Coordinates of C-alpha atoms and ligand atoms in Angstrom, one line a residue:
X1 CA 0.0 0.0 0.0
X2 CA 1.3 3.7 -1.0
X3 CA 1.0 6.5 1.3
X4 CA 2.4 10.2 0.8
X5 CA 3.6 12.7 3.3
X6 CA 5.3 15.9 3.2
X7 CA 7.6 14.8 5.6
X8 CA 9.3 11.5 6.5
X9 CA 11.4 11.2 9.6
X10 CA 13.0 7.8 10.1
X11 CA 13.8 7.3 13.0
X12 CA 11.8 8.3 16.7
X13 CA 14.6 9.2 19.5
X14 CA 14.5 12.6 21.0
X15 CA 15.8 14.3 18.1
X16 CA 13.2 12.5 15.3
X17 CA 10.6 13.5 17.5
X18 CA 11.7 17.2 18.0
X19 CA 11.9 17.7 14.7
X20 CA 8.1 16.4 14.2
X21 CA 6.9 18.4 16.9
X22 CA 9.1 21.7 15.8
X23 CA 7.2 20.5 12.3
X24 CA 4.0 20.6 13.8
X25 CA 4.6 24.0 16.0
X26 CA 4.9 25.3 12.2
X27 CA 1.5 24.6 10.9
X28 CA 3.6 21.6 9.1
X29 CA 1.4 18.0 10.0
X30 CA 1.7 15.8 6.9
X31 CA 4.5 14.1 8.5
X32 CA 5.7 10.4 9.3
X33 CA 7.9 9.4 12.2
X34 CA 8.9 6.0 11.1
X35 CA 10.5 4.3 14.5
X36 CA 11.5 0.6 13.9
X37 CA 10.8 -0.5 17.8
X38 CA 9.3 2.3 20.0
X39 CA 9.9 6.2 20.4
X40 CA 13.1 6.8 22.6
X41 CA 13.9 2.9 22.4
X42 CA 17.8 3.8 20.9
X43 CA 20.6 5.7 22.9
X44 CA 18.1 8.3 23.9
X45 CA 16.5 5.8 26.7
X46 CA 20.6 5.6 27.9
X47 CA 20.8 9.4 28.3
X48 CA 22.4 10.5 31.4
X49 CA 19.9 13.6 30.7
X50 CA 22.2 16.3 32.0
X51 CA 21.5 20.0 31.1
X52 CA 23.4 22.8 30.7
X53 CA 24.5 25.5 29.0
X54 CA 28.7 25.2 29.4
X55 CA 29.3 25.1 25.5
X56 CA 32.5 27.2 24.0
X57 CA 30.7 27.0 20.9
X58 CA 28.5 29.5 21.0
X59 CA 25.7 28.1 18.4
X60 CA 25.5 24.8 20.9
X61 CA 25.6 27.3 23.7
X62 CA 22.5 29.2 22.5
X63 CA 20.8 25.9 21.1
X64 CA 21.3 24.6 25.0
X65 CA 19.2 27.7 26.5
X66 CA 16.2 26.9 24.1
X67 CA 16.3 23.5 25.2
X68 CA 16.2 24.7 28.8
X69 CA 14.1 27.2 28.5
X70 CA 11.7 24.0 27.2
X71 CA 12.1 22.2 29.6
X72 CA 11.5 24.7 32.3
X73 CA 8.5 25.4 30.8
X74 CA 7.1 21.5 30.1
X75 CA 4.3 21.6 32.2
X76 CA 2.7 24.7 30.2
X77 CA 4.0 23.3 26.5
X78 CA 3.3 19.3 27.3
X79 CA 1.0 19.5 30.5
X80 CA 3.1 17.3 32.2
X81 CA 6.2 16.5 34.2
X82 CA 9.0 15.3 31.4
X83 CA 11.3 15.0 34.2
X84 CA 13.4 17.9 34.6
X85 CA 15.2 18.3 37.9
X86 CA 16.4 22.2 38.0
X87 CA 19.3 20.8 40.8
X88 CA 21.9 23.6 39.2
X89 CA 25.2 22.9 37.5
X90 CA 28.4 23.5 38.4
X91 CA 32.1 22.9 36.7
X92 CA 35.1 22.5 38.2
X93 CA 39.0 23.2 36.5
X94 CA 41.8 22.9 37.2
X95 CA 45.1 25.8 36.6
X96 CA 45.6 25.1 33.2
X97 CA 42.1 25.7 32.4
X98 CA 41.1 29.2 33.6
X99 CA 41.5 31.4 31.2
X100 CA 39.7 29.3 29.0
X101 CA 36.6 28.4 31.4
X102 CA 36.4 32.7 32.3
X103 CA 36.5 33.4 28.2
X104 CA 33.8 30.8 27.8
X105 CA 32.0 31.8 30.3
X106 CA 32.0 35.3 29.0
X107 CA 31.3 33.8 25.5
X108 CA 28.0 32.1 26.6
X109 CA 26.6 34.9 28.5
X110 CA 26.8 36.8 25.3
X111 CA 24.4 34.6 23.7
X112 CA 21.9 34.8 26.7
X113 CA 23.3 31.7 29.3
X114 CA 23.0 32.8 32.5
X115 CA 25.8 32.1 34.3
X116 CA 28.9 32.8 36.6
X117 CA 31.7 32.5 37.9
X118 CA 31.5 31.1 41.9
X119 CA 34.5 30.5 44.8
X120 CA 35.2 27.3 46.5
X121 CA 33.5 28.2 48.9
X122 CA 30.4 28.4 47.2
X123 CA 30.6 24.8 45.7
X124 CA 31.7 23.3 48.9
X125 CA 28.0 24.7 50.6
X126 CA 27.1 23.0 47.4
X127 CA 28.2 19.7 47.5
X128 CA 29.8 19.5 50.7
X129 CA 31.1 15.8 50.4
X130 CA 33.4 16.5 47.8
X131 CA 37.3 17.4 47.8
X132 CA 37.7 20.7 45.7
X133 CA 41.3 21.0 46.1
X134 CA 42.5 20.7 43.3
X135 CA 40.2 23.0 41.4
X136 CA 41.6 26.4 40.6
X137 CA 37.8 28.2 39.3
X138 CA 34.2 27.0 38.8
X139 CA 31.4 28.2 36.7
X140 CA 27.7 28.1 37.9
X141 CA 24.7 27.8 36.2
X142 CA 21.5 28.0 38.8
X143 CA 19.2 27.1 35.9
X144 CA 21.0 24.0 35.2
X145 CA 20.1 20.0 36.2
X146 CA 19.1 17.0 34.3
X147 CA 16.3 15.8 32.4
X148 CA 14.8 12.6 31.9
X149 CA 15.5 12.3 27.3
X150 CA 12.8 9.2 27.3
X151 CA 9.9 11.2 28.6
X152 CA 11.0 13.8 27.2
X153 CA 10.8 12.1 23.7
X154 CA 7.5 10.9 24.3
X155 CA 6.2 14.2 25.2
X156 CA 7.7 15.3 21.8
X157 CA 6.1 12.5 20.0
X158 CA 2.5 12.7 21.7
X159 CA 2.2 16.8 21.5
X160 CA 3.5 16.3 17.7
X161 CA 0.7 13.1 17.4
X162 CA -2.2 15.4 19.1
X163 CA -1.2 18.1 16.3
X164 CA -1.6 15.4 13.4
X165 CA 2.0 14.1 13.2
X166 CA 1.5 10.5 12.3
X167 CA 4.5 8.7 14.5
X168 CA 4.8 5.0 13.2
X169 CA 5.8 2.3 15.6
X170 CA 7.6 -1.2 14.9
X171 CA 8.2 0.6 11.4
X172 CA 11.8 -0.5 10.3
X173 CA 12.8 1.9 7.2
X174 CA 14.4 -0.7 4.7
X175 CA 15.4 1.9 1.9
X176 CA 15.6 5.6 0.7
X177 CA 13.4 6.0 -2.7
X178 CA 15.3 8.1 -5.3
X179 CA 14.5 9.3 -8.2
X180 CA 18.2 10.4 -10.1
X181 CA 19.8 12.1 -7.2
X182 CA 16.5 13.0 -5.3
X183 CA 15.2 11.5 -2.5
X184 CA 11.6 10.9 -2.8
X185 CA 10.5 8.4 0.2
X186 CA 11.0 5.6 1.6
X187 CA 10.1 1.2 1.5
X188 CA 9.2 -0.4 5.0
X189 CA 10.2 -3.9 5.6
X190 CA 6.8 -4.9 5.5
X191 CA 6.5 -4.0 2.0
X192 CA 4.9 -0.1 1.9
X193 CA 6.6 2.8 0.9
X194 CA 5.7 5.8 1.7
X195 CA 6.5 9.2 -0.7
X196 CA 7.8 12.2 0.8
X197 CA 8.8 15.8 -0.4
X198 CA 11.0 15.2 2.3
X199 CA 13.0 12.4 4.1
X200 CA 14.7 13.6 7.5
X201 CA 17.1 10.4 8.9
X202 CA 17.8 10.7 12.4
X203 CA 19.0 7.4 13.4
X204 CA 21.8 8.0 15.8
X205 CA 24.4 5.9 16.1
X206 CA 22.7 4.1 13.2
X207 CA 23.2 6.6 10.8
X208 CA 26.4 5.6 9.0
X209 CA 25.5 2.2 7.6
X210 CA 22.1 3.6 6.6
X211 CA 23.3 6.6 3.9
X212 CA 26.7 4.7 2.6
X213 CA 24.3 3.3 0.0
X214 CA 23.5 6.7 -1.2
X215 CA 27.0 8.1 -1.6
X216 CA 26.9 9.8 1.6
X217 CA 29.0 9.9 4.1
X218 CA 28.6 11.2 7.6
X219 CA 30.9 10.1 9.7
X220 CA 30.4 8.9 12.8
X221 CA 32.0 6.6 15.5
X222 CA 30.1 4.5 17.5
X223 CA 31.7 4.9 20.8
X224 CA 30.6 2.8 24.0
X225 CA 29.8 5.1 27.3
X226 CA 29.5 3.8 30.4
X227 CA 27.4 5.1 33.3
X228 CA 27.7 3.7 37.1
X229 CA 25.1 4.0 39.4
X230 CA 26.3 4.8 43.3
X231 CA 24.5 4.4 46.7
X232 CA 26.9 7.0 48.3
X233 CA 25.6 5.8 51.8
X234 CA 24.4 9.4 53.2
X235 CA 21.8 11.3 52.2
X236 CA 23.1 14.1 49.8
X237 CA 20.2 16.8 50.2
X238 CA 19.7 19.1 46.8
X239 CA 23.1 18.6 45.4
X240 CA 23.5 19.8 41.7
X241 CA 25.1 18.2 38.6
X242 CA 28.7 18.4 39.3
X243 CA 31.0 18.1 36.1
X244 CA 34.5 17.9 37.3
X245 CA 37.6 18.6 34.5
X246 CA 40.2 17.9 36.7
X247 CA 39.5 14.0 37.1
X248 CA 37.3 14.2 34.2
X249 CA 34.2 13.1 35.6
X250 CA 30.7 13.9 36.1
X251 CA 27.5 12.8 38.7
X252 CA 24.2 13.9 39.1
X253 CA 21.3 13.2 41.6
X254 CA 19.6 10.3 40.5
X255 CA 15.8 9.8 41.9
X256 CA 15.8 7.7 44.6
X257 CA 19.3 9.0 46.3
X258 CA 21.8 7.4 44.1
X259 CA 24.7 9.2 42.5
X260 CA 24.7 9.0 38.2
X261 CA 28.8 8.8 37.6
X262 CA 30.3 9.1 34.1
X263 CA 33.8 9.1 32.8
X264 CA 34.5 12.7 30.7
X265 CA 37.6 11.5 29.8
X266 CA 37.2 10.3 25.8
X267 CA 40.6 10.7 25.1
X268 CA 41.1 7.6 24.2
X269 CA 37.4 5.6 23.6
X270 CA 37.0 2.3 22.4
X271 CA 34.3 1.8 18.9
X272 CA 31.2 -0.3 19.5
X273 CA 28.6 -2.3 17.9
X274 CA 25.5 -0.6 18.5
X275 CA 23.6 -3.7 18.3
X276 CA 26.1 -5.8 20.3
X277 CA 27.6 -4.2 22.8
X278 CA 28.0 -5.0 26.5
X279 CA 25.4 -3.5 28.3
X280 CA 27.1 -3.0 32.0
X281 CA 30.4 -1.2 33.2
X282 CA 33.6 -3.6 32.9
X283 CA 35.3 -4.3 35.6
X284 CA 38.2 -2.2 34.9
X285 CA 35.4 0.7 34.8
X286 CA 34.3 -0.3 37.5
X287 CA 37.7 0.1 39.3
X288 CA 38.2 3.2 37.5
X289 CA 34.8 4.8 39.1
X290 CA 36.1 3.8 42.6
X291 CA 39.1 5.4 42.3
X292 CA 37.7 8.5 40.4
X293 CA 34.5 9.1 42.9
X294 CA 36.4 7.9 46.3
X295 CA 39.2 10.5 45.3
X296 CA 36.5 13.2 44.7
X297 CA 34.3 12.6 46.7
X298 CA 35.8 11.3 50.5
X299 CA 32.0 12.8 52.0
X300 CA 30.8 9.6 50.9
X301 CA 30.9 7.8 53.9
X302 CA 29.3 4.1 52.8
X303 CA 29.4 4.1 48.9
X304 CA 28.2 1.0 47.0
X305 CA 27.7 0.5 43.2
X306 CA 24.0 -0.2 42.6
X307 CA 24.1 -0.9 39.3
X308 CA 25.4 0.1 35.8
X309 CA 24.6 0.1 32.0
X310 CA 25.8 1.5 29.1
X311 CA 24.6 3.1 26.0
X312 CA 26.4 4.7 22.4
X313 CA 27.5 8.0 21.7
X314 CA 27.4 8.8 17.9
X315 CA 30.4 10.1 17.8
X316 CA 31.9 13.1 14.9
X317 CA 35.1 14.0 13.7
X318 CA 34.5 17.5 16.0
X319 CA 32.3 15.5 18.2
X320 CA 29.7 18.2 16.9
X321 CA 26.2 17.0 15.4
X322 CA 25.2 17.2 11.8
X323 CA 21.7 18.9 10.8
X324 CA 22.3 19.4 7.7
X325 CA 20.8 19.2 3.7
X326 CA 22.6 15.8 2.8
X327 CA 23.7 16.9 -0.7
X328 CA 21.0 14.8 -2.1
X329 CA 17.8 17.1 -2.9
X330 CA 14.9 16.0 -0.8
X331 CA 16.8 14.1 1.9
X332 CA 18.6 15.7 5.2
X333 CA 20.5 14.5 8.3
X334 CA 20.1 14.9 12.1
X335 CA 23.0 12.7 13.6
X336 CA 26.0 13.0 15.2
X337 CA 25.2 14.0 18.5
X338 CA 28.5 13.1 20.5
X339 CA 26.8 12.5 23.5
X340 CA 25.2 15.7 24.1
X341 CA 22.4 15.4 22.1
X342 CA 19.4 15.5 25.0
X343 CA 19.8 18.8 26.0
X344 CA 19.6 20.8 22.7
X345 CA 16.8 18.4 21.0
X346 CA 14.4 21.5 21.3
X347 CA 16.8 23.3 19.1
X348 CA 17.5 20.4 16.9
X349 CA 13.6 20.5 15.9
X350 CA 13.6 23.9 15.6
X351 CA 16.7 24.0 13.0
X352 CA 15.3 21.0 11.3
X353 CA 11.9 22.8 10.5
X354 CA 13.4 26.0 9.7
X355 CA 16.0 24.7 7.6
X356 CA 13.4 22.7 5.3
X357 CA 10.7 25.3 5.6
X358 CA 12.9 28.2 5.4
X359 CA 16.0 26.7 4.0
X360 CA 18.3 28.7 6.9
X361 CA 17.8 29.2 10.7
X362 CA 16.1 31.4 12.0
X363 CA 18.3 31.9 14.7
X364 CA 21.1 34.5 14.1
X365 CA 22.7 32.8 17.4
X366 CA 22.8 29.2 15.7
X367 CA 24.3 29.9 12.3
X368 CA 23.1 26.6 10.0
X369 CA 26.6 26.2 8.9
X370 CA 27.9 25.1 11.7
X371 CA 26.2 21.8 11.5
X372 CA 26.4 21.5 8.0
X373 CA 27.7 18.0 6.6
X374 CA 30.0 19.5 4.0
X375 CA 32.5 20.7 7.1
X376 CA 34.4 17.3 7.2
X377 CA 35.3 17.4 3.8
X378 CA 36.4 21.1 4.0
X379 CA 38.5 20.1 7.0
X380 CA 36.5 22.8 8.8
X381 CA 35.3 21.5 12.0
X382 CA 33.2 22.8 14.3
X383 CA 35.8 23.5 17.5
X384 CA 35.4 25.4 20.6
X385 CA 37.7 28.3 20.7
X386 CA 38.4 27.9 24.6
X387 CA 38.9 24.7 24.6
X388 CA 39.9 22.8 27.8
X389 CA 43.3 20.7 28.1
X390 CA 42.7 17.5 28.2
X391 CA 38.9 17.5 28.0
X392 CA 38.3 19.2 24.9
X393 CA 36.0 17.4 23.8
X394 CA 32.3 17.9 25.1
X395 CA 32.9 21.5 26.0
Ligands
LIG1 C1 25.1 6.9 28.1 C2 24.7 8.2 27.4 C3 24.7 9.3 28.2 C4 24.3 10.5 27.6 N1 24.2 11.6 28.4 C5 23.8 12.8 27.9 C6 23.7 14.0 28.7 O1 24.0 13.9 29.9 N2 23.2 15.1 28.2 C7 22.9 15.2 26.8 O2 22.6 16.3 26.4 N3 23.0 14.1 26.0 C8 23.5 12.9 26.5 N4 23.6 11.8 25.7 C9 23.3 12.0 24.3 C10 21.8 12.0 24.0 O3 21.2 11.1 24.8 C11 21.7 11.5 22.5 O4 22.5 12.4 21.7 C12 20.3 11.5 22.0 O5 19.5 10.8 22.8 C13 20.3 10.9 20.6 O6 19.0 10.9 20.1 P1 18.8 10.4 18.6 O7 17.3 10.7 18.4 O8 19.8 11.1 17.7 O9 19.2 8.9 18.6 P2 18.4 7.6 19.2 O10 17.7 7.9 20.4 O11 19.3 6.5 19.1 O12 17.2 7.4 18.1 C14 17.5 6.9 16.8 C15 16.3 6.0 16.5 O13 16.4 5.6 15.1 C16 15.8 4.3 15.1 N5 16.2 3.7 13.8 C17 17.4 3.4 13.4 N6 17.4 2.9 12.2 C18 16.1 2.8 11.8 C19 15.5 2.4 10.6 N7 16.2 1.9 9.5 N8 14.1 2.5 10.5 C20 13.4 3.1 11.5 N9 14.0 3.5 12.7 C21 15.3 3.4 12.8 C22 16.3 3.6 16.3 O14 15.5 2.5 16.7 C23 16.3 4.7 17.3 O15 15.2 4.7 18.1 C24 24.0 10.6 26.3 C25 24.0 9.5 25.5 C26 24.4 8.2 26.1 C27 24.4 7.0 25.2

C-alpha cells in the first residue's frame, strides 16, 4: 500500500521527535515518524539527561538555553512532568584551564546563558562531600540540572501526534526511494513505501550504515559510554550536577538518592557495535569509578555500586552534530550527536523545520553552517575556541 507525506522522519529518539513536533509547531502535519521498535527505544533511553549550557561553541551554547528554556517550561507546552530536575550545574578546572573556562564563560553569556563564575566556597555549601582542592575556578549555572530524554521524547512524540504528526511504531525503514539524485521516500520492511517531499534520517548511532548506500558519508564513531550508578551511603540533600575537568568526571542526583557517575575523559574511547555491545560497566570501569569518585568525593561515607549500564554515543570527527541538507535534494540528516544530544533536542527540531521550511535558521545565534555535513570534507570542524586541556571534547 502507497501512502504520501510531506515529511518522513525515520527514526523516533529525541531528536526525530523534536523535529516532528518543531514540524508541527509550524503549521507543518503531513509528517511520518517511522520508528522501527518504540519512540526513545535507541541511545536516547541511555541518556544520562544532564543540562546545561557550558558550551565554548556559541551556536551549541544558544541551542542549549532553548532547550532549557523548554524544559523549564514543560508543564505549560506538554501539561506534564518530562522529568526535569532544576538541581543547578556546576564545573570545576583545574590551573591550566582558567582562562579558558572565564573566556567561555564570558562567550556564553553573550548569547543569553546565564551564568557565573563562583568561589570554592560556594561549591563546597554545594556539594559538601566533595574534595575541591585541586580545582583552581568553577562556573555556575542555577538554571542548570538533568532531564529525563525518554519522557522527554515521548512528550515530543505525543504533542506532535495530538497536532496530526502520524508517528509510526515497529516501522523499520528498509530503503531511501530516489528518483536520479533525489530522495523521494522511503520502502518499509513490510513492503509499503511511503512518498515524501522530504526524508529527515535521524537514526543515531545508526546513521552511517544507513546513507553509505546513497554516496553519503557522515561520519560517525560508534563509541561505547559507560554510566555507574552509586549508593553514596548518606543522604546528599539538593546537590547539583557536578561536572568535574580535573579528574574528568561527572555525577548527578539520581531519583531515589543514588549518584549517576560518568567518565568525561574520551581521550582515548573504544568503537562499539551498536547492536552488540556489553550493556554494564567492565570491571576495569568499574575500578576506574572507585578510584575517580572515592578521590572526589571522601563525603561519601558508605558508597556501594547499585548498578550500571551502558549506552552509544554517535560520535563526529568535531564531536559536533550534523543537521544538515545531505547533498541529495529532498533528503537531510540529524545525527552526530556526540553525547550531548538531550539537551539541545528542542533546538534540533527547531533548525530541522526551519531549515526545510525556510532553507536557513532562524536563529542568528545558531548559524546553520555550523552543523552542515559538508565541514568534514572542508576540513572545517566545528571547534570550541576555549577549549579545555585535556577535556576538549564535550565543551
Ligand atoms: C550513556 C549516554 C549518556 C548521555 N548523556 C547525555 C547527557 O547527559 N546530556 C545530553 O545532552 N546528552 C546525553 N547523551 C546523548 C543523547 O542522549 C543523545 O545524543 C540523543 O538521545 C540521541 O538521540 P537520537 O534521536 O539522535 O538517537 P536515538 O535515540 O538512538 O534514536 C534513533 C532512532 O532511530 C531508530 N532507527 C534506526 N534505524 C532505523 C530504521 N532503519 N528505521 C526506523 N528506525 C530506525 C532507532 O531504533 C532509534 O530509536 C547521552 C547518551 C548516552 C548514550
Amino acid at each position: 500500500m502507497n501512502e504520501t507525506a510531506d515529511i518522513v522522519i525515520v527514526g523516533g529518539g529525541i531528536e526525530g521527535c523534536s523535529a516532528a513536533w518543531a514540524l508541527s509547531q509550524r503549521g507543518i502535519t503531513d509528517v511520518v515518524v517511522l520508528e522501527r521498535h518504540t519512540v526513545g527505544s535507541g541511545m536516547t533511553g541511555k541518556s544520562s539527561g544532564i543540562v546545561r549550557c557550558h558550551y565554548g561553541v556559541s551556536s551549541l551554547a544558544a541551542m542549549a538555553t532553548i532547550g532549557l528554556e523548554v524544559f523549564e517550561k514543560a508543564e505549560e507546552i506538554f501539561g506534564g512532568d518530562i522529568g526535569f530536575r532544576q538541581t543547578g550545574y556546576v564545573v570545576g578546572v583545574g590551573e591550566p584551564n582558567v582562562d579558558s573556562l572565564r573566556k567561555s564563560l564570558a562567550a556564553q553569556r553573550a548569547v543569553g546563558v546565564q551564568t557565573e563564575e563562583i568561589d570554592a566556597a560556594e561549591v563546597a555549601r554545594l556539594w559538601p562531600f566533595a574534595d575541591l582542592s585541586p580545582f583552581a575556578a568553577f562556573g555556575w549555572e542555577a538554571r542548570g540540572g538533568y532531564g529525563d530524554a525518554y519522557q522527554t521524547a515521548q512528550a515530543f512524540a505525543v504533542a506532535a501526534r495530538a497536532a496530526g504528526v502520524r508517528i509510526r511504531q515497529g516501522a523499520t525503514v528498509t530503503e531511501l526511494l530516489t528518483d536520479g539524485d533525489t530522495v523521494t521516500g522511503v520502502a518499509l520492511a513490510d513492503g509499503s513505501r511511503i512518498s515524501a517531499g522530504t526524508v529527515v534520517v535521524a537514526t543515531g548511532v545508526w546513521t552511517q550504515p544507513f546513507l553509505t548506500p546513497y554516496g553519503i558519508d557522515v561520519p560517525i564513531r560508534v563509541v561505547r559510554e559507560q554510566i555507574v550508578m552509586i549508593s553514596p551511603g548518606v543522604d546528599l540533600g539538593p546537590v547539583p550536577v557536578f561536572s568535574d575537568l580535573v579528574s574528568l568526571q561527572y555525577v548527578r542526583p539520581e531519583v531515589g538518592g543514588d549518584v549517576l557517575f560518568g567518565n568525561s575523559d574520551l581521550s582515548d574511547v573504544a568503537t562499539a557495535d551498536p547492536d552488540d555491545y556489553l550493556n554494564r560497566a567492565t570491571e576495569d570501569f568499574v575500578d576506574l569509578t572507585v578510584e575517580k569518585v572515592g578521590t572526589r568525593f571522601p563525603g561519601f561515607p558508605d558508597a556501594a555500586i547499585t548498578t550500571s549500564y551502558a549506552g552509544c554515543y554517535d560520535v563526529t570527527p568535531d564531536w559536533n552534530p550534523v543537521i544538515s541538507p545531505s547533498g541529495r535534494d529532498g533528503l537531510f540528516v540529524a545525527a552526530g550527536f556526540s553525547g550531548h544530544g538531550f539537551k539541545i533536542a528542542p533546538a534540533v527540531g527547531r533548525l530541522v523545520a526551519d531549515l526545510i521550511v525556510d532553507g536557513h535558521s532562524g536563529d542568528p545565534r545558531i548559524p546553520e553552517t555550523d552543523f552542515r555535513l559538508s565541514r568534514f570534507a572542508d576540513g572545517d570542524l566545528l571547534k570550541s575556541p576555549y577549549p579545555y586541556v585535556g577535556a576538549g571534547q564535550m565543551r
